[in-house]
Coordinates of C-alpha atoms in Angstrom, one line a residue:
M1 CA -159.8 -96.7 4.7
P2 CA -157.0 -99.2 3.7
F3 CA -155.2 -98.9 0.3
L4 CA -154.0 -101.7 -1.9
F5 CA -150.8 -100.7 -3.7
H6 CA -149.6 -102.6 -6.7
L7 CA -146.9 -100.4 -8.2
I8 CA -145.3 -97.1 -7.5
P9 CA -142.7 -96.0 -10.1
S10 CA -139.3 -95.2 -8.6
S11 CA -139.1 -92.1 -10.7
S12 CA -141.6 -90.2 -8.5
P13 CA -140.5 -86.6 -7.9
L14 CA -139.6 -87.1 -4.2
P15 CA -137.3 -84.1 -3.8
L16 CA -140.1 -81.8 -5.2
I17 CA -142.6 -83.1 -2.7
F18 CA -140.4 -82.9 0.4
H19 CA -139.3 -79.5 1.6
C20 CA -136.6 -79.9 4.3
C21 CA -134.0 -77.4 5.2
C22 CA -132.5 -79.0 8.3
S23 CA -131.6 -82.4 9.7
R24 CA -134.6 -84.6 10.6
T25 CA -135.3 -88.1 11.9
V26 CA -137.8 -90.7 10.7
N27 CA -138.5 -93.6 13.1
I28 CA -139.8 -96.9 11.6
V29 CA -140.9 -99.7 13.8
A30 CA -141.4 -103.1 12.2
F31 CA -143.1 -106.0 13.9
G32 CA -143.4 -109.7 12.9
N33 CA -141.5 -112.4 11.2
E34 CA -141.7 -112.5 7.4
R35 CA -139.4 -115.6 7.0
D36 CA -141.0 -118.4 5.1
V37 CA -141.4 -121.5 7.4
L38 CA -141.5 -123.8 4.4
S39 CA -138.2 -122.3 2.9
E40 CA -135.0 -124.2 3.4
D41 CA -133.0 -121.0 3.3
S42 CA -132.3 -120.3 7.0
Q43 CA -130.3 -117.2 6.1
Q44 CA -133.2 -115.5 4.3
S45 CA -132.8 -111.7 4.7
S46 CA -135.5 -109.7 6.5
L47 CA -137.8 -107.2 4.8
M48 CA -136.4 -104.1 6.4
W49 CA -132.7 -105.1 5.8
S50 CA -133.5 -105.9 2.2
Y51 CA -135.0 -102.5 1.8
L52 CA -132.1 -100.7 3.3
R53 CA -129.6 -102.5 1.0
R54 CA -131.6 -102.1 -2.2
S55 CA -133.2 -98.6 -2.0
A56 CA -131.5 -95.9 -4.0
L57 CA -132.2 -93.3 -1.3
I58 CA -130.3 -95.1 1.4
S59 CA -126.7 -94.2 2.2
E60 CA -124.3 -94.8 5.1
I61 CA -126.1 -97.8 6.7
D62 CA -125.0 -98.2 10.3
S63 CA -125.6 -101.7 11.7
S64 CA -123.5 -104.4 13.1
P65 CA -123.0 -107.3 10.6
S66 CA -123.8 -109.8 13.2
A67 CA -127.0 -108.0 14.3
E68 CA -128.9 -109.1 11.3
H69 CA -128.0 -112.8 11.7
A70 CA -128.2 -113.0 15.5
R71 CA -130.2 -115.9 16.8
S72 CA -133.8 -114.7 17.8
P73 CA -132.9 -111.1 18.4
V74 CA -135.5 -109.1 20.4
T75 CA -134.9 -105.9 18.6
T76 CA -132.5 -105.0 15.8
E77 CA -131.7 -101.4 15.2
Y78 CA -130.6 -99.9 11.8
Q79 CA -129.6 -96.4 11.1
A80 CA -129.2 -94.8 7.7
C81 CA -129.4 -91.5 5.8
I82 CA -132.1 -90.6 3.4
F83 CA -132.6 -87.5 1.2
G84 CA -129.1 -86.5 2.0
N85 CA -129.4 -85.2 5.5
V86 CA -132.4 -87.0 7.1
R87 CA -131.6 -89.7 9.6
L88 CA -133.6 -93.0 9.3
V89 CA -133.9 -95.2 12.4
V90 CA -135.4 -98.7 12.0
H91 CA -136.3 -100.9 14.9
D92 CA -137.0 -104.4 13.7
C93 CA -138.8 -106.7 16.1
P94 CA -139.2 -110.2 14.6
L95 CA -140.7 -111.8 17.7
W96 CA -144.2 -110.9 18.9
D97 CA -143.1 -112.1 22.4
I98 CA -141.9 -108.6 23.1
F99 CA -145.6 -107.6 23.8
D100 CA -145.9 -110.4 26.4
S101 CA -142.5 -110.1 28.0
D102 CA -141.8 -106.4 27.8
W103 CA -145.0 -104.4 27.3
Y104 CA -143.3 -101.1 28.4
T105 CA -140.6 -101.3 25.7
S106 CA -143.0 -102.3 23.0
R107 CA -145.4 -99.4 23.9
S108 CA -142.4 -97.0 23.9
L109 CA -141.4 -98.1 20.5
I110 CA -144.9 -97.6 19.1
G111 CA -145.2 -94.2 20.8
G112 CA -142.1 -92.9 19.1
A113 CA -142.8 -94.4 15.7
D114 CA -143.5 -92.3 12.6
I115 CA -144.3 -95.4 10.5
I116 CA -145.3 -98.9 11.6
V117 CA -144.7 -101.9 9.5
I118 CA -146.4 -105.2 10.3
K119 CA -145.1 -108.2 8.4
Y120 CA -145.9 -111.9 8.2
S121 CA -145.3 -114.9 6.0
V122 CA -148.2 -116.0 3.9
N123 CA -147.3 -119.6 4.6
D124 CA -147.5 -119.3 8.3
K125 CA -151.2 -119.3 9.1
T126 CA -150.7 -119.9 12.8
S127 CA -148.6 -116.8 13.3
F128 CA -151.1 -114.8 11.3
Q129 CA -153.9 -115.9 13.5
D130 CA -152.0 -114.9 16.7
L131 CA -151.2 -111.5 15.1
K132 CA -154.9 -110.9 14.2
D133 CA -156.3 -112.1 17.6
S134 CA -153.7 -111.0 20.1
Y135 CA -151.2 -108.4 18.9
V136 CA -153.1 -106.1 16.6
P137 CA -155.4 -105.1 19.5
M138 CA -152.3 -104.3 21.6
I139 CA -150.9 -102.1 18.8
K140 CA -154.2 -100.3 18.5
K141 CA -154.3 -99.7 22.3
A142 CA -150.7 -98.4 22.3
L143 CA -151.5 -96.0 19.3
N144 CA -154.5 -94.6 21.2
H145 CA -156.0 -93.0 18.1
C146 CA -152.8 -91.5 16.9
S147 CA -152.6 -90.9 13.2
V148 CA -149.5 -93.1 12.5
P149 CA -149.5 -94.8 9.1
V150 CA -149.4 -98.6 9.2
I151 CA -148.2 -100.9 6.4
I152 CA -149.2 -104.5 6.5
S153 CA -146.9 -106.6 4.4
A154 CA -147.7 -110.2 3.3
V155 CA -144.3 -111.7 2.3
G156 CA -143.7 -114.8 0.3
A157 CA -145.2 -116.9 -2.5
R158 CA -148.0 -119.1 -1.4
K159 CA -147.5 -122.9 -1.4
N160 CA -150.3 -125.4 -1.0
V161 CA -152.9 -122.8 -1.9
P162 CA -156.2 -124.1 -0.4
C163 CA -159.2 -124.7 -2.7
T164 CA -162.0 -122.3 -2.4
C165 CA -164.7 -125.0 -3.2
P166 CA -167.0 -125.4 -0.2
L167 CA -167.1 -129.1 -0.7
C168 CA -163.3 -129.5 -0.8
T169 CA -161.7 -131.2 2.2
L170 CA -158.2 -129.8 1.7
D171 CA -156.4 -128.1 4.6
R172 CA -157.5 -124.5 4.6
R173 CA -154.9 -123.5 7.3
S174 CA -151.8 -124.0 5.2
C175 CA -151.4 -120.4 4.0
V176 CA -153.0 -116.9 4.5
T177 CA -155.2 -115.8 1.6
T178 CA -155.3 -112.3 0.1
S179 CA -158.8 -111.7 1.3
E180 CA -157.7 -112.4 4.9
G181 CA -154.9 -109.9 4.7
V182 CA -157.1 -107.2 3.1
Q183 CA -159.7 -107.8 5.8
L184 CA -157.1 -107.3 8.5
A185 CA -155.9 -104.1 6.8
K186 CA -159.5 -102.8 6.7
E187 CA -160.1 -103.5 10.4
F188 CA -156.8 -101.7 11.3
G189 CA -157.1 -98.8 8.8
A190 CA -153.8 -99.8 7.3
T191 CA -152.2 -100.1 3.8
Y192 CA -152.0 -103.7 2.6
L193 CA -149.1 -104.9 0.4
E194 CA -148.2 -108.4 -1.0
L195 CA -144.5 -109.0 -1.6
H196 CA -144.1 -112.3 -3.4
A197 CA -140.3 -112.1 -3.2
L198 CA -137.7 -109.9 -1.7
N199 CA -136.2 -108.8 -5.0
D200 CA -135.5 -105.4 -6.6
F201 CA -139.0 -105.2 -8.1
Y202 CA -141.0 -105.8 -4.9
I203 CA -138.6 -104.1 -2.5
Q204 CA -137.3 -101.1 -4.3
K205 CA -140.3 -100.2 -6.5
Y206 CA -143.2 -101.7 -4.7
F207 CA -142.6 -101.7 -0.9
G208 CA -140.0 -98.9 -1.1
G209 CA -142.3 -96.6 -3.0
V210 CA -145.1 -96.9 -0.4
L211 CA -142.7 -96.6 2.6
E212 CA -140.9 -93.5 1.1
Y213 CA -144.3 -91.9 0.4
F214 CA -145.1 -92.1 4.1
M215 CA -141.6 -90.9 5.0
I216 CA -142.3 -87.7 3.0
Q217 CA -145.7 -87.3 4.7
S218 CA -144.1 -87.6 8.1
L219 CA -141.3 -85.1 7.3
N220 CA -143.7 -82.6 5.9
Q221 CA -145.8 -82.9 9.0
K222 CA -142.9 -82.4 11.3
S223 CA -141.7 -79.4 9.2
S224 CA -145.2 -77.9 9.6
E225 CA -145.3 -78.5 13.3
K226 CA -141.8 -77.0 13.8
M227 CA -142.9 -73.9 11.8
K228 CA -145.9 -73.5 14.0
K229 CA -143.8 -73.8 17.2
R230 CA -141.4 -71.2 15.8
K231 CA -144.2 -68.8 15.1
K232 CA -145.6 -69.4 18.5
A233 CA -142.2 -68.8 20.1
Q234 CA -141.8 -65.6 18.1
K235 CA -145.2 -64.4 19.2
C236 CA -144.3 -65.1 22.8
H237 CA -141.1 -63.0 22.6
R238 CA -143.0 -59.9 21.3
V239 CA -143.9 -57.1 23.7
Q240 CA -147.3 -58.1 25.1
P241 CA -149.7 -55.7 26.8
P242 CA -150.2 -56.7 30.4
Q243 CA -153.5 -58.4 31.2
L244 CA -155.7 -56.3 33.5
E245 CA -158.0 -58.5 35.6
Q246 CA -161.2 -57.7 37.4
P247 CA -160.5 -55.8 40.7
E248 CA -162.2 -58.6 42.6
K249 CA -159.8 -61.2 41.2
M250 CA -156.6 -59.2 41.9
P251 CA -157.2 -57.2 45.1
I252 CA -153.5 -56.7 45.8
L253 CA -152.3 -55.7 42.4
K254 CA -155.3 -54.0 40.8
G255 CA -157.3 -52.6 43.7
E256 CA -159.6 -53.8 46.5
A257 CA -162.5 -56.2 46.1
S258 CA -166.0 -54.7 46.4
H259 CA -166.5 -53.3 49.9
Y260 CA -170.0 -51.9 49.3
D261 CA -171.7 -53.8 52.1
S262 CA -168.9 -53.2 54.6
D263 CA -169.0 -49.4 53.7
L264 CA -172.7 -49.1 54.6
H265 CA -172.3 -51.3 57.7
N266 CA -169.4 -49.2 59.0
L267 CA -171.6 -46.1 58.7
L268 CA -173.7 -47.4 61.6
F269 CA -170.6 -47.4 63.9
C270 CA -169.3 -43.9 63.0
C271 CA -172.8 -42.3 63.2
Q272 CA -171.7 -39.6 60.9
C273 CA -174.5 -37.6 59.2
A274 CA -177.1 -39.5 61.3
D275 CA -180.5 -38.0 60.8
V276 CA -182.6 -40.5 63.0
A277 CA -182.3 -41.1 66.8
F278 CA -184.2 -44.0 68.3
Y279 CA -185.3 -43.6 71.9
S280 CA -186.9 -46.0 74.4
E281 CA -190.2 -45.1 76.1
D282 CA -188.2 -43.9 79.1
S283 CA -186.6 -41.2 76.8
S284 CA -183.2 -42.8 76.9
K285 CA -181.3 -42.8 73.6
V286 CA -180.8 -46.2 72.1
V287 CA -179.0 -45.8 68.7
E288 CA -178.7 -43.3 65.8
A289 CA -179.3 -44.3 62.2
H290 CA -179.8 -42.9 58.7
K291 CA -183.2 -42.5 56.9
V292 CA -181.9 -43.4 53.5
I293 CA -180.5 -46.7 54.6
L294 CA -183.6 -47.7 56.6
C295 CA -186.0 -46.7 53.8
S296 CA -184.0 -48.6 51.2
V297 CA -184.9 -51.8 53.0
S298 CA -188.3 -51.3 54.6
H299 CA -191.6 -49.8 53.6
V300 CA -192.4 -49.4 57.3
F301 CA -189.7 -46.8 57.5
M302 CA -190.8 -45.2 54.3
L303 CA -194.2 -44.6 55.9
L304 CA -192.6 -43.4 59.1
F305 CA -190.4 -40.8 57.4
D306 CA -193.1 -39.7 54.9
V307 CA -191.3 -41.1 51.8
K308 CA -194.5 -42.9 51.0
S309 CA -198.1 -42.5 52.1
P310 CA -200.6 -45.3 53.0
A311 CA -202.3 -44.7 49.7
D312 CA -199.0 -45.5 47.9
I313 CA -198.5 -48.8 49.6
H314 CA -202.0 -50.2 49.7
D315 CA -201.1 -52.6 52.5
P316 CA -202.8 -52.1 55.9
S317 CA -200.5 -54.6 57.7
I318 CA -197.5 -52.4 57.0
L319 CA -199.3 -49.4 58.3
R320 CA -200.3 -51.3 61.5
T321 CA -196.6 -52.4 62.0
A322 CA -195.4 -48.8 61.7
Q323 CA -198.0 -47.5 64.1
S324 CA -197.5 -50.3 66.7
L325 CA -193.7 -50.2 66.8
F326 CA -192.7 -46.6 66.3
A327 CA -193.8 -43.0 67.1
V328 CA -192.2 -39.9 65.7
E329 CA -192.1 -37.2 68.4
A330 CA -194.0 -34.0 67.6
G331 CA -191.8 -31.2 66.2
A332 CA -189.0 -33.6 65.4
G333 CA -189.5 -33.2 61.7
L334 CA -189.3 -29.4 61.7
P335 CA -186.9 -28.1 59.0
A336 CA -183.4 -27.0 60.2
P337 CA -182.5 -23.4 60.5
H338 CA -181.2 -21.6 57.4
G339 CA -177.8 -22.7 56.3
V340 CA -177.7 -25.7 58.7
P341 CA -177.8 -29.2 57.1
P342 CA -180.9 -31.2 58.0
C343 CA -178.8 -34.0 59.4
S344 CA -177.8 -31.7 62.3
V345 CA -181.3 -32.1 63.7
P346 CA -182.0 -35.9 63.9
V347 CA -185.6 -37.1 63.9
R348 CA -186.6 -38.5 67.3
V349 CA -188.3 -41.9 67.0
V350 CA -189.7 -43.6 70.1
V351 CA -189.7 -47.5 70.0
K352 CA -193.0 -48.6 71.7
D353 CA -192.1 -52.3 72.1
S354 CA -189.6 -52.6 74.9
V355 CA -188.4 -56.2 74.0
F356 CA -187.9 -55.1 70.4
C357 CA -186.1 -51.9 71.6
S358 CA -183.6 -54.0 73.6
C359 CA -182.6 -55.8 70.4
L360 CA -182.8 -52.7 68.1
S361 CA -179.0 -52.4 67.8
D362 CA -178.7 -56.0 66.5
I363 CA -181.6 -55.4 64.1
L364 CA -180.0 -52.3 62.7
H365 CA -176.7 -54.2 62.2
F366 CA -178.8 -56.7 60.2
I367 CA -180.4 -54.0 58.1
Y368 CA -177.2 -52.1 57.4
S369 CA -175.6 -55.4 56.3
G370 CA -178.1 -55.6 53.5
A371 CA -180.7 -57.7 55.3
F372 CA -179.3 -61.0 54.3
Q373 CA -177.5 -62.3 57.4
W374 CA -180.7 -63.8 58.9
E375 CA -179.0 -66.7 60.8
R376 CA -176.7 -64.3 62.5
L377 CA -179.6 -62.1 63.6
E378 CA -181.4 -65.1 65.0
E379 CA -178.3 -66.2 67.0
D380 CA -177.6 -62.7 68.4
I381 CA -181.2 -62.2 69.6
K382 CA -181.3 -65.7 71.2
K383 CA -178.1 -64.9 73.1
K384 CA -179.4 -61.5 74.3
L385 CA -183.0 -62.5 75.3
K386 CA -182.4 -66.1 76.3
D387 CA -186.2 -66.7 75.9
S388 CA -187.6 -68.6 73.0
E389 CA -191.0 -66.8 73.1
K390 CA -189.5 -63.3 73.2
T391 CA -187.0 -64.3 70.5
E392 CA -189.8 -65.5 68.2
H393 CA -191.8 -62.3 69.0
V394 CA -188.8 -60.0 67.9
L395 CA -188.1 -62.0 64.8
E396 CA -191.7 -61.8 63.7
K397 CA -191.6 -58.0 64.1
V398 CA -188.5 -57.9 61.9
K399 CA -190.3 -60.0 59.3
C400 CA -193.1 -57.5 59.4
I401 CA -190.7 -54.6 58.9
L402 CA -189.3 -56.4 55.8
K403 CA -192.7 -57.3 54.4
T404 CA -193.3 -56.6 50.8
P405 CA -196.6 -54.7 50.1
G406 CA -199.3 -56.8 48.6
K407 CA -197.8 -60.2 49.7
V408 CA -200.0 -61.2 52.6
N409 CA -198.1 -63.2 55.2
S410 CA -195.4 -63.9 52.6
L411 CA -192.7 -63.8 55.3
R412 CA -194.3 -65.6 58.2
D413 CA -193.3 -69.1 57.2
C414 CA -190.4 -68.3 54.9
Q415 CA -186.9 -69.7 55.5
S416 CA -183.8 -67.7 56.0
H417 CA -182.4 -68.5 52.6
Q418 CA -185.5 -67.1 51.0
I419 CA -185.1 -63.8 52.9
K420 CA -181.6 -63.6 51.5
R421 CA -183.0 -63.7 48.0
L422 CA -185.8 -61.3 48.7
Y423 CA -184.0 -58.5 50.5
S424 CA -180.9 -56.5 49.8
T425 CA -180.1 -52.9 50.4
S426 CA -181.2 -51.0 47.3
L427 CA -180.0 -47.4 47.3
R428 CA -180.7 -47.1 43.6
L429 CA -184.2 -45.9 44.5
F430 CA -182.7 -42.8 46.0
F431 CA -180.1 -42.0 43.3
N432 CA -180.5 -38.5 41.8
T433 CA -183.8 -37.9 43.6
P434 CA -184.7 -35.1 46.1
V435 CA -186.4 -37.6 48.4
L436 CA -184.6 -37.4 51.8
A437 CA -181.7 -35.5 50.1
D438 CA -179.7 -33.3 52.5
V439 CA -177.1 -32.0 50.0
I440 CA -177.4 -30.5 46.5
F441 CA -174.4 -30.3 44.1
T442 CA -174.3 -27.5 41.6
I443 CA -172.5 -28.3 38.4
Q444 CA -172.6 -26.7 35.0
G445 CA -175.6 -24.6 36.0
A446 CA -177.6 -27.7 37.1
T447 CA -178.4 -29.2 40.5
V448 CA -177.9 -32.8 41.6
P449 CA -179.5 -33.9 44.9
A450 CA -177.7 -36.5 47.0
H451 CA -177.5 -38.0 50.5
R452 CA -174.6 -37.3 52.8
A453 CA -174.8 -40.7 54.5
V454 CA -174.2 -42.5 51.3
L455 CA -171.4 -40.2 50.2
V456 CA -169.6 -40.4 53.5
A457 CA -169.9 -44.2 53.6
R458 CA -168.6 -44.7 50.1
C459 CA -166.0 -42.0 49.6
E460 CA -163.2 -41.0 52.1
V461 CA -162.7 -37.6 50.4
M462 CA -166.3 -36.7 50.9
A463 CA -166.3 -38.1 54.4
A464 CA -163.5 -35.7 55.3
M465 CA -165.2 -32.9 53.3
F466 CA -168.5 -33.2 55.2
N467 CA -167.0 -33.9 58.6
G468 CA -164.1 -31.4 58.8
N469 CA -163.4 -27.8 58.9
Y470 CA -164.6 -27.2 55.4
L471 CA -167.3 -24.9 54.0
E472 CA -169.2 -28.0 52.7
A473 CA -169.6 -29.4 56.2
N474 CA -172.2 -26.7 57.1
S475 CA -173.6 -26.0 53.7
I476 CA -176.5 -27.5 51.7
L477 CA -175.3 -26.3 48.3
V478 CA -171.9 -27.7 47.2
P479 CA -170.3 -26.6 43.9
V480 CA -168.4 -29.1 41.8
Y481 CA -165.7 -28.1 39.3
G482 CA -163.5 -29.9 36.8
V483 CA -166.0 -32.5 35.7
S484 CA -169.2 -32.6 33.6
K485 CA -172.6 -33.3 34.9
D486 CA -172.9 -36.6 33.1
T487 CA -169.6 -37.8 34.5
F488 CA -170.5 -36.7 38.0
L489 CA -173.8 -38.5 37.8
S490 CA -172.0 -41.7 36.7
F491 CA -169.7 -41.2 39.7
L492 CA -172.6 -40.9 42.1
E493 CA -174.3 -43.9 40.5
Y494 CA -171.3 -46.0 41.4
L495 CA -171.4 -44.8 45.0
Y496 CA -175.1 -45.6 45.3
T497 CA -175.1 -48.9 43.4
D498 CA -171.5 -50.2 43.2
S499 CA -171.9 -50.6 39.5
C500 CA -170.6 -48.7 36.5
C501 CA -171.4 -48.9 32.8
P502 CA -169.5 -46.3 30.7
A503 CA -171.0 -45.6 27.3
S504 CA -167.6 -45.0 25.5
I505 CA -163.9 -45.0 26.0
L506 CA -163.9 -41.2 26.4
Q507 CA -166.6 -41.3 29.1
A508 CA -164.7 -44.0 30.9
M509 CA -161.6 -41.8 30.9
S510 CA -163.5 -38.9 32.2
L511 CA -165.0 -41.1 34.9
L512 CA -161.5 -42.3 35.7
I513 CA -160.3 -38.8 36.2
C514 CA -163.3 -38.1 38.5
A515 CA -162.5 -41.2 40.5
E516 CA -158.9 -40.2 40.9
M517 CA -160.1 -36.8 42.0
Y518 CA -162.2 -38.3 44.8
Q519 CA -159.7 -41.2 45.5
V520 CA -162.2 -44.0 44.7
M521 CA -159.6 -46.5 43.6
R522 CA -161.9 -49.4 42.7
L523 CA -163.9 -47.3 40.3
Q524 CA -160.6 -46.1 38.8
H525 CA -159.6 -49.7 38.1
I526 CA -163.0 -50.5 36.7
C527 CA -162.6 -47.7 34.2
E528 CA -159.1 -48.9 33.3
L529 CA -160.5 -52.4 32.7
Y530 CA -163.2 -51.0 30.4
I531 CA -160.8 -48.9 28.3
I532 CA -158.4 -51.8 27.9
T533 CA -161.2 -54.3 27.0
Q534 CA -162.6 -51.9 24.4
L535 CA -159.2 -51.3 22.8
Q536 CA -158.3 -54.9 22.7
S537 CA -161.5 -55.8 20.8
M538 CA -160.9 -53.1 18.2
P539 CA -159.8 -54.5 14.8
S540 CA -156.6 -53.1 13.2
R541 CA -158.6 -51.4 10.4
E542 CA -160.9 -49.6 12.9
L543 CA -157.9 -48.7 15.0
A544 CA -156.2 -47.1 12.0
S545 CA -159.3 -45.1 11.0
T546 CA -160.6 -44.1 14.4
S547 CA -160.5 -40.5 15.5
L548 CA -159.9 -41.6 19.0
S549 CA -156.4 -40.4 20.1
I550 CA -154.7 -43.2 22.0
V551 CA -151.7 -40.9 22.6
S552 CA -154.1 -38.5 24.3
L553 CA -155.4 -41.3 26.5
L554 CA -151.8 -42.1 27.4
K555 CA -151.1 -38.5 28.4
K556 CA -154.2 -38.3 30.6
A557 CA -153.4 -41.7 32.2
K558 CA -149.9 -40.5 33.1
F559 CA -151.1 -37.2 34.4
H560 CA -153.8 -38.7 36.7
N561 CA -151.5 -41.4 38.1
S562 CA -153.1 -44.3 36.4
D563 CA -150.0 -46.4 36.2
C564 CA -151.6 -49.6 35.1
L565 CA -153.4 -48.0 32.2
S566 CA -150.5 -45.9 31.1
T567 CA -148.2 -48.9 31.1
W568 CA -150.7 -50.9 29.0
L569 CA -151.2 -48.1 26.5
L570 CA -147.5 -47.7 26.0
H571 CA -147.2 -51.4 25.2
F572 CA -150.4 -51.2 23.0
I573 CA -148.8 -48.4 21.0
A574 CA -145.5 -50.4 20.7
T575 CA -147.4 -53.5 19.5
N576 CA -149.3 -51.4 16.8
Y577 CA -146.3 -49.2 16.0
L578 CA -146.9 -49.1 12.3
I579 CA -150.5 -47.9 12.8
F580 CA -149.8 -45.2 15.4
S581 CA -146.6 -43.9 13.8
Q582 CA -148.7 -42.6 10.9
K583 CA -150.9 -40.5 13.1
P584 CA -150.1 -36.8 13.7
E585 CA -150.4 -37.0 17.5
F586 CA -147.7 -39.6 17.6
Q587 CA -145.2 -37.1 16.3
D588 CA -146.3 -34.6 18.9
L589 CA -145.6 -37.1 21.6
S590 CA -142.2 -38.1 20.1
E591 CA -141.1 -34.5 20.1
K592 CA -141.7 -34.2 23.8
G593 CA -139.5 -37.3 24.4
E594 CA -142.4 -39.3 25.9
L595 CA -142.3 -41.9 23.2
G596 CA -140.5 -42.4 20.0
P597 CA -136.8 -42.0 19.0
P598 CA -134.6 -42.1 20.9
C599 CA -136.9 -43.6 23.6
F600 CA -138.6 -46.0 21.2
V601 CA -136.5 -48.0 18.7
W602 CA -137.8 -50.6 16.3
T603 CA -135.0 -53.0 15.3
L604 CA -134.6 -56.4 13.7
V605 CA -132.8 -58.7 16.1
P606 CA -130.6 -61.6 14.7
S607 CA -132.3 -64.4 12.8
S608 CA -132.0 -66.8 15.8
S609 CA -134.6 -64.7 17.6
S610 CA -137.9 -63.2 16.7
E611 CA -138.5 -59.6 15.5
T612 CA -139.2 -57.6 18.7
P613 CA -139.8 -54.0 19.4
I614 CA -137.5 -52.7 22.1
L615 CA -138.5 -50.0 24.5

């Protein structure tokens, strides 16, 4: 909204408004010719030069005497001092041709301007019309919505004032009226001033008062921006806790990406803890597999291995598929001798369909991969059979194996991308259940059933434990020491589902210790991430009043080789030194020399830098 200034007293308390403690610069760019075309004085001073000579704030004007009177100068530069130690730079461009001949220079001048002054003579209607139609839009474009104050100054006393009577035939183009100037200021969002003469009253008290007001606003804004930059720089120089990213995003620094699918797929190659052996009708062994993996994908295998009964599934088509494809040999399901793990006696399953049996190895690779690489399965079977009818026959059998109970023919016409969405290995169904379990952990007087195949695939320590010369390799009951039941259940849940949701920081630390014990590095990094995230979101007031001992967390992190977490906690304590230094556990840690004097020193560095804790 434009302002119409009439008078600003020169006694305004400028030094009280402006708070400046260092040398600053104010850049003023003035466009337009304010000289009166009807005046006979060819040596009439310009508006900006008149202000610099008459203002009481200006001192030490630096300008060539000939520069002011040079014939048609493109740009005249003046430099002066205001408010004692602030440098004022004025670029006076009397010719609008600079926008036509040198748009780059004019745009650069506007881009570096703190204040823009547009001046014109009230007795030059033609120049005013060019200003309004051509050059004001260029200035708006160069400003590009920047909040730079603009002063529009109408200079001179009007001569041959046109009559406002609608029937009058006098020349209306002889001078620029006040209403036209105010309208231009409204369209531009500028401040409009009328200076009838370049004398002390209009220059020093009127134009100077408005210009100096915007100078003060510009200086205060620069002072505020500089203070913000200084605070930001000080904040950047403080000791910052390192950012711990998700393991998937930083596989090299923070741990491996999720290898859940590859772990289960590799289980098929090693055949460790296999409890199923598939045979062809001529009694030759085809491939070994694991009940828990097969049953997690298919209801056909659930029927085959008595995980579910026909009454549980309520789908005759699944029963027909199981009976037509497979046959469990009599006596194969007998229990193992006392003290021998069930997996030592694999169940013998005969594959009745010879074409399907020839592709069984590829089908099991598909199932162990999570039953989502359908295109690859199609390609492998086509290469092996080299017969379109046989290929379609085998693929239809696979679709029957993957069929969901109650959905009649839901898979016969489905596309491969739909199979990807419908089927994925879901071992969650067998977590903490005795179904198909072949090992029982005893912990704190309780028992936790599990499946060797999953443990071996997901944990290298357990793979060595169940496959080496250890007591656990030939035992069903395996005791667990050093962790609680809830923590061990959370650990097993991660092995089965590849997900982890600790309920608290303490539980996450206990799970981290368990993960370090069994060398599951990705789970350890997930727990680190959870602890850091929870502590970062804790307000200072809650941090000061919490009973949670951060120092105790630091000790545990160091003891269990959690380098990332221990480093972060050390920085976290340093950042919140005033809070933690009041807690009793901090003194215990300091006495042991792990943290605190002389290892930790809080000092004030010189004023040229920020206040930084030094470790």
